[in-house]
Coordinates of C-alpha atoms in Angstrom, one line a residue:
M199 CA 19.2 -73.8 51.0
D200 CA 18.9 -77.1 49.3
R201 CA 17.0 -75.5 46.3
V202 CA 19.5 -72.6 46.0
T203 CA 22.5 -75.3 46.0
Q204 CA 20.7 -77.3 43.3
E205 CA 20.3 -74.3 41.2
L206 CA 24.1 -73.4 41.5
L207 CA 25.2 -76.9 40.7
A208 CA 23.0 -77.0 37.6
R209 CA 24.7 -73.9 36.2
L210 CA 28.2 -75.3 37.0
N211 CA 30.2 -76.1 33.9
E212 CA 32.2 -79.1 35.1
E213 CA 34.5 -79.2 32.0
S214 CA 35.9 -75.7 32.8
V215 CA 36.4 -76.5 36.3
L216 CA 38.5 -79.5 35.3
K217 CA 40.4 -77.3 32.9
R218 CA 41.1 -74.9 35.6
V219 CA 42.3 -77.7 38.0
K220 CA 44.6 -79.0 35.2
E221 CA 46.2 -75.6 34.6
E222 CA 46.8 -74.9 38.2
V223 CA 48.5 -78.4 38.8
R224 CA 50.7 -77.7 35.8
K225 CA 51.9 -74.4 37.3
C226 CA 52.5 -76.0 40.7
A227 CA 54.7 -78.7 38.8
Q228 CA 56.6 -76.0 37.2
V229 CA 57.4 -74.4 40.6
F230 CA 58.7 -77.7 41.9
R231 CA 60.4 -78.6 38.7
Y232 CA 58.4 -81.9 38.4
D233 CA 57.6 -83.6 35.1
E234 CA 57.3 -87.2 34.1
K235 CA 61.1 -87.8 33.8
V236 CA 61.7 -86.8 37.5
D237 CA 61.7 -89.5 40.0
P238 CA 58.8 -89.2 42.5
E239 CA 61.1 -89.4 45.5
V240 CA 62.9 -86.4 44.2
W241 CA 59.8 -84.5 43.8
Q242 CA 58.8 -85.6 47.3
S243 CA 62.0 -84.5 49.0
R244 CA 61.6 -81.1 47.0
L245 CA 58.2 -80.8 48.6
Y246 CA 59.5 -81.7 52.0
A247 CA 62.1 -78.8 51.6
A248 CA 59.6 -76.5 50.4
N249 CA 57.4 -77.3 53.6
G250 CA 60.5 -76.7 55.8
E251 CA 61.0 -73.2 54.3
L252 CA 57.4 -72.5 54.7
S253 CA 57.5 -73.6 58.4
K254 CA 60.5 -71.3 59.1
A255 CA 58.5 -68.5 57.4
L256 CA 55.4 -69.2 59.5
G257 CA 57.6 -69.2 62.6
S258 CA 59.1 -65.9 61.7
L259 CA 55.8 -64.5 61.0
G260 CA 54.6 -65.8 64.3
E261 CA 57.4 -64.2 66.1
T262 CA 56.8 -60.9 64.4
H263 CA 53.2 -61.1 65.5
R264 CA 54.3 -61.8 69.0
I265 CA 56.6 -58.8 69.2
Q266 CA 53.9 -56.5 67.5
Q267 CA 51.6 -57.7 70.3
R268 CA 54.2 -57.0 73.1
C269 CA 54.8 -53.5 71.6
T270 CA 50.9 -52.8 71.3
E271 CA 50.8 -53.7 75.0
L272 CA 53.8 -51.5 75.9
I273 CA 52.5 -48.6 73.9
L274 CA 49.2 -48.9 75.7
R275 CA 50.9 -49.1 79.0
I276 CA 53.1 -46.0 78.6
Q277 CA 50.0 -44.0 78.0
T278 CA 49.3 -44.1 81.7
L279 CA 52.6 -42.5 82.4
L280 CA 51.3 -39.3 80.7
G281 CA 52.0 -36.4 83.0
S282 CA 54.4 -38.3 85.3
K283 CA 57.2 -36.3 87.0
D284 CA 59.8 -38.2 85.0
T285 CA 58.0 -39.5 82.1
I286 CA 61.0 -40.2 79.9
E287 CA 62.7 -42.2 82.6
A288 CA 59.4 -44.1 83.3
V289 CA 58.9 -45.0 79.5
L290 CA 62.6 -46.1 79.3
A291 CA 62.1 -48.4 82.2
E292 CA 59.0 -50.0 80.9
L293 CA 60.9 -50.6 77.3
V294 CA 63.9 -52.3 79.0
R295 CA 61.6 -54.4 81.3
S296 CA 59.1 -55.4 78.4
M297 CA 61.5 -56.1 75.6
G298 CA 64.6 -57.4 77.7
F299 CA 67.1 -54.7 76.6
D300 CA 70.3 -54.2 78.7
R301 CA 69.9 -50.4 78.3
A302 CA 67.7 -47.8 76.9
S303 CA 68.9 -44.2 76.2
F304 CA 67.2 -40.9 75.4
L305 CA 69.6 -38.5 73.7
E306 CA 69.2 -34.8 72.8
V307 CA 70.5 -33.8 69.4
S308 CA 72.4 -30.3 69.4
E309 CA 71.0 -27.7 67.1
D310 CA 73.9 -28.1 64.5
G311 CA 73.5 -31.9 64.7
R312 CA 77.1 -32.5 65.5
Q313 CA 76.5 -33.8 69.0
A314 CA 74.1 -36.3 70.8
I315 CA 73.8 -36.0 74.5
P316 CA 72.2 -38.8 76.4
T317 CA 69.9 -37.0 79.1
E318 CA 68.2 -40.1 80.5
I319 CA 69.7 -43.7 80.6
V320 CA 67.9 -46.7 82.2
T321 CA 69.7 -50.1 82.6
A322 CA 68.2 -53.4 83.3
D323 CA 70.0 -53.9 86.7
G324 CA 69.5 -50.3 87.8
R325 CA 73.2 -49.7 88.0
G326 CA 73.1 -46.2 86.6
S327 CA 75.3 -44.8 83.8
R328 CA 78.3 -42.3 83.7
L329 CA 77.2 -41.4 80.2
E330 CA 74.6 -39.1 81.1
G331 CA 75.4 -35.6 80.0
Q332 CA 78.5 -36.7 78.1
A333 CA 78.5 -35.5 74.3
L334 CA 78.7 -38.1 71.6
P335 CA 80.4 -36.3 68.6
I336 CA 78.7 -36.7 65.2
D337 CA 81.1 -36.1 62.3
D338 CA 78.4 -36.1 59.8
P339 CA 74.9 -34.7 60.7
A340 CA 73.5 -36.6 57.7
A341 CA 74.3 -40.0 59.4
I342 CA 71.7 -39.2 62.1
P343 CA 68.6 -41.5 61.5
K344 CA 65.9 -39.4 60.0
D345 CA 62.8 -41.5 59.3
H346 CA 63.6 -45.1 60.4
P347 CA 65.6 -47.0 63.0
V348 CA 69.4 -47.8 62.2
A349 CA 71.5 -50.4 63.5
F350 CA 75.2 -49.4 64.2
G351 CA 77.8 -52.2 64.5
R352 CA 81.4 -52.3 65.1
G353 CA 83.9 -52.3 62.3
E354 CA 81.4 -51.0 59.8
G355 CA 82.6 -47.4 59.2
H356 CA 83.9 -44.4 61.5
T357 CA 80.4 -43.2 62.5
Q358 CA 79.1 -46.7 63.5
D359 CA 82.4 -47.2 65.4
R360 CA 81.7 -43.9 67.2
W361 CA 78.3 -45.2 68.4
V362 CA 79.5 -48.7 69.5
S363 CA 82.7 -47.4 71.2
F364 CA 80.8 -44.5 73.1
F365 CA 78.3 -47.2 74.6
T366 CA 80.8 -49.9 74.7
V367 CA 78.6 -52.4 72.9
A368 CA 78.8 -54.8 69.9
S369 CA 75.8 -53.2 68.2
I370 CA 73.2 -50.5 69.0
V371 CA 69.9 -49.6 67.5
V372 CA 69.0 -46.0 67.2
S373 CA 65.6 -44.4 66.1
P374 CA 64.8 -40.8 65.4
V375 CA 62.4 -38.9 67.8
V376 CA 60.7 -36.1 65.6
E377 CA 59.5 -32.9 67.1
E378 CA 57.9 -30.0 64.9
G379 CA 59.4 -31.7 61.7
R380 CA 63.1 -31.9 63.1
V381 CA 65.0 -34.8 64.8
R382 CA 65.5 -33.4 68.2
Y383 CA 66.0 -36.5 70.1
L384 CA 67.2 -40.1 69.6
L385 CA 66.1 -43.3 71.2
A386 CA 68.9 -45.9 71.6
T387 CA 68.7 -49.4 72.9
D388 CA 71.4 -52.3 73.2
R389 CA 71.9 -55.7 74.8
G390 CA 75.3 -55.2 76.1
P391 CA 78.7 -56.2 74.8
K392 CA 77.8 -59.7 73.7
P393 CA 74.3 -59.7 72.2
A394 CA 72.9 -62.6 70.4
A395 CA 73.1 -62.2 66.7
E396 CA 69.4 -63.0 66.1
T397 CA 68.2 -60.2 68.3
L398 CA 69.2 -57.5 65.8
A399 CA 66.4 -57.8 63.4
T400 CA 64.0 -58.1 66.4
D401 CA 65.3 -54.9 68.0
L402 CA 64.9 -53.1 64.6
L403 CA 61.4 -54.3 64.5
V404 CA 60.7 -53.0 68.1
H405 CA 62.2 -49.7 67.2
Q406 CA 60.0 -49.4 64.1
L407 CA 56.8 -50.0 65.9
F408 CA 57.7 -48.3 69.3
A409 CA 59.7 -45.1 68.3
P410 CA 56.8 -43.2 66.6
A411 CA 54.5 -44.0 69.5
F412 CA 57.3 -42.7 71.9
G413 CA 57.4 -39.4 70.1
L414 CA 53.8 -38.8 70.1
L415 CA 53.7 -39.5 73.9
L416 CA 56.4 -37.0 74.4
Q417 CA 54.3 -34.4 72.6
N418 CA 51.2 -35.3 74.4
D419 CA 53.1 -35.2 77.7
R420 CA 54.4 -31.8 77.1
L421 CA 50.8 -30.6 76.3
F422 CA 49.3 -32.4 79.3
K423 CA 51.7 -30.7 81.6
Q424 CA 51.3 -27.3 80.0
A425 CA 47.6 -27.8 80.5
Q426 CA 48.2 -28.9 84.1
Y427 CA 50.4 -25.8 84.7
L428 CA 47.9 -23.5 83.4
S429 CA 45.1 -25.1 85.4
V430 CA 46.7 -24.2 88.7
T431 CA 48.8 -21.0 87.8
D432 CA 48.0 -17.5 87.5
V433 CA 49.1 -16.5 84.2
L434 CA 49.9 -13.0 84.9
T435 CA 51.9 -13.5 88.0
G436 CA 53.3 -17.0 87.6
V437 CA 52.2 -18.2 91.1
S438 CA 49.3 -20.4 92.0
N439 CA 45.9 -19.3 91.1
R440 CA 43.2 -19.1 93.8
R441 CA 41.8 -22.7 92.9
A442 CA 45.1 -24.2 93.6
L443 CA 45.8 -21.9 96.5
M444 CA 42.7 -22.9 98.4
D445 CA 43.2 -26.7 97.6
T446 CA 46.7 -26.3 99.1
I447 CA 45.2 -24.5 102.2
E448 CA 42.7 -27.2 102.8
S449 CA 45.2 -30.0 102.3
V450 CA 47.9 -28.4 104.5
S451 CA 45.2 -27.7 107.2
R452 CA 44.1 -31.3 107.3
E453 CA 47.6 -32.7 107.5
A454 CA 48.4 -30.1 110.3
V455 CA 45.4 -31.4 112.3
E456 CA 46.2 -34.9 111.8
S457 CA 49.9 -34.4 112.8
H458 CA 49.1 -32.1 115.7
Q459 CA 51.2 -29.4 114.0
T460 CA 50.6 -25.7 113.2
F461 CA 51.0 -23.8 110.1
C462 CA 50.5 -20.2 109.2
V463 CA 48.6 -18.3 106.5
A464 CA 49.6 -14.7 105.5
M465 CA 47.5 -12.3 103.4
L466 CA 49.3 -9.6 101.6
D467 CA 47.9 -6.7 99.7
L468 CA 49.7 -4.1 97.7
D469 CA 49.4 -0.8 99.3
E470 CA 47.3 2.0 97.1
F471 CA 47.7 -0.1 94.0
K472 CA 44.7 1.6 92.5
K473 CA 46.5 5.0 92.5
L474 CA 49.6 3.4 90.7
N475 CA 47.2 1.9 88.1
D476 CA 45.3 5.2 87.5
E477 CA 48.6 7.2 87.3
C478 CA 50.6 4.8 85.4
G479 CA 48.1 2.6 83.6
H480 CA 47.2 -0.9 83.8
Q481 CA 50.1 -2.4 81.7
A482 CA 52.4 -0.8 84.6
G483 CA 50.1 -2.3 87.3
D484 CA 50.5 -5.7 85.6
E485 CA 54.2 -5.5 85.6
V486 CA 54.3 -4.5 89.3
L487 CA 52.0 -7.4 90.2
H488 CA 54.3 -9.9 88.2
A489 CA 57.5 -8.3 89.9
V490 CA 56.1 -8.6 93.5
A491 CA 54.9 -12.1 93.1
Q492 CA 58.3 -13.3 91.8
T493 CA 60.0 -11.3 94.8
I494 CA 57.7 -13.0 97.2
R495 CA 58.4 -16.4 95.7
T496 CA 62.1 -16.0 95.8
V497 CA 62.2 -14.8 99.5
C498 CA 60.0 -17.6 100.7
R499 CA 61.3 -20.9 101.8
G500 CA 61.2 -24.2 99.8
D501 CA 57.9 -25.6 101.1
D502 CA 56.1 -22.2 101.3
V503 CA 53.4 -21.9 98.7
V504 CA 52.6 -18.3 97.0
G505 CA 49.4 -17.8 95.4
R506 CA 47.4 -14.9 93.9
Y507 CA 44.1 -14.6 95.9
G508 CA 42.6 -12.0 93.7
G509 CA 43.3 -8.6 92.2
E510 CA 46.4 -7.2 93.9
E511 CA 46.0 -9.5 97.0
F512 CA 48.3 -12.5 97.5
C513 CA 48.3 -15.4 100.0
L514 CA 51.2 -17.3 101.6
V515 CA 50.8 -20.7 102.8
L516 CA 53.4 -21.6 105.4
P517 CA 53.4 -25.3 106.4
E518 CA 54.8 -26.6 109.8
T519 CA 55.4 -22.9 110.9
S520 CA 54.9 -21.3 114.1
L521 CA 53.5 -17.8 114.7
E522 CA 56.8 -16.5 115.5
E523 CA 58.4 -18.2 112.5
G524 CA 55.5 -16.9 110.3
A525 CA 56.0 -13.3 111.5
E526 CA 59.8 -13.7 110.5
V527 CA 59.0 -14.8 106.8
S528 CA 56.1 -12.2 106.7
E529 CA 58.6 -9.4 107.7
R530 CA 61.2 -10.7 105.3
V531 CA 58.7 -10.7 102.4
R532 CA 57.4 -7.1 103.4
A533 CA 61.0 -5.8 103.4
A534 CA 61.8 -7.4 100.0
V535 CA 58.8 -5.9 98.3
E536 CA 59.7 -2.5 99.8
Q537 CA 63.3 -2.6 98.4
L538 CA 61.9 -3.7 95.0
G539 CA 59.5 -0.9 95.0
R540 CA 62.2 1.7 95.8
A541 CA 64.3 0.3 93.0
Q542 CA 61.5 0.5 90.5
A543 CA 59.9 3.7 91.8
P544 CA 61.6 6.0 89.0
R545 CA 59.8 4.0 86.4
F546 CA 56.3 4.4 88.0
R547 CA 56.2 8.3 88.9
N548 CA 58.3 7.6 92.1
R549 CA 55.5 5.5 93.6
V550 CA 57.1 2.8 95.8
A551 CA 55.2 -0.5 95.7
T552 CA 54.7 -1.8 99.2
V553 CA 52.5 -4.5 100.8
S554 CA 50.6 -4.7 104.0
V555 CA 50.6 -8.4 105.7
G556 CA 48.1 -10.1 108.0
L557 CA 49.3 -13.2 109.5
A558 CA 47.3 -16.0 111.4
A559 CA 48.2 -19.3 112.6
L560 CA 46.1 -22.5 113.0
R561 CA 44.5 -22.5 116.4
F562 CA 45.4 -25.3 118.8
G563 CA 43.2 -28.2 118.3
G564 CA 42.5 -27.2 114.7
E565 CA 39.9 -25.1 113.0
D566 CA 38.5 -25.0 109.3
H567 CA 40.6 -23.3 106.7
E568 CA 37.8 -20.7 106.1
S569 CA 38.1 -19.4 109.8
L570 CA 42.1 -19.3 109.5
L571 CA 41.7 -17.2 106.3
A572 CA 39.2 -14.9 107.8
R573 CA 41.5 -14.2 110.8
A574 CA 44.5 -13.6 108.4
D575 CA 42.3 -11.3 106.3
A576 CA 41.2 -9.3 109.6
A577 CA 44.8 -9.1 110.5
L578 CA 45.6 -7.6 107.1
Y579 CA 42.8 -5.1 107.6
R580 CA 44.3 -3.9 110.9
A581 CA 47.9 -3.7 109.1
K582 CA 46.2 -1.4 106.4
Q583 CA 44.4 0.8 109.2
S584 CA 47.8 0.9 111.1
G585 CA 49.4 2.8 108.3
R586 CA 50.2 0.2 105.7
N587 CA 53.8 -1.4 104.7
R588 CA 53.7 -3.5 107.9
V589 CA 53.0 -7.0 109.3
H590 CA 50.1 -7.6 111.7
V591 CA 50.0 -10.8 113.5
D592 CA 46.7 -12.3 114.8
S593 CA 47.3 -13.1 118.5
E594 CA 44.8 -16.0 118.5
G595 CA 47.2 -18.3 116.7
A596 CA 48.6 -21.5 118.1
A597 CA 52.0 -21.3 120.1
A598 CA 55.0 -22.8 118.6
R599 CA 55.4 -26.6 119.3

């Protein structure tokens, strides 16, 4: 290193360096308006003033950096909310808590751009809001923010007054949330009726950093929930698929054993479905399957789970249900499907869609879910053998508790 340094110094043109330093000093003197006629104390005071402005700028830069850091942390946190039951509400709550807003609102923009309706509002104190579902009229759709956040304040025009009057605030910051190339939603935050004046610039920066990430999260959340739905749903019938159904049976069975309760499983099979398929075509068969599945879902109770077990076979999971109660639900389902079948028969060469049902209840003391399913399936077979379109109850099930 010593050798290299000596070689570099030997090449150095000292005269050119001194000339460059002199030129830079002259430029600095021009900036601070210093020459030989100016008192050095005046020059010094100007330098102190310049340093003061520089300190303010650095302070502002530091605050901007802190806001950016907090927004980055917030954006990382909200990724964990992907797929939540109430994603928007959860994100708004995080935004209010992290950035100290009094209120954060999510608004849906009407197709014509003439209204913005708050669908979710979260407040810092959890007081709720009467504004949810109320329409904010927008006279000029062009006034809706399109690509950057906008601050609306009182007394600055009719459109701005509408915003602050609607939310009863002195000022409010609004950002567009773009979906498929159109502003479908708006994100709005405020700090109540008397915000500090210096917070407005901060709020605009928060929106500038956060709103695009929020829009992407909503798109990803929608895709994520769609993927979740497809992973547990039979696409043709709209009820649970077999994998989700088996998970439910296993879970309900475990809970029933732990709580010393019983539950029922009913196996249903469309009668003579192959003949309907052969005579009317597979498209007609698919239509009947979908209609039957939706009818079963409509007749069942709120906690009951309907799933497609395979082909034309369905399964009902009836939590906290005795054998007698399960028989009532099963008979109601059978009758509803028969009624549907008679109504649709003219469209399918007068073939009336019906179901046979086999019902079994969890044995006293518990049993594995495979055994319970096997007994329900055996009961279904007996219903078929007895003439179809009927319910057969397995007599080994637990009594009502």
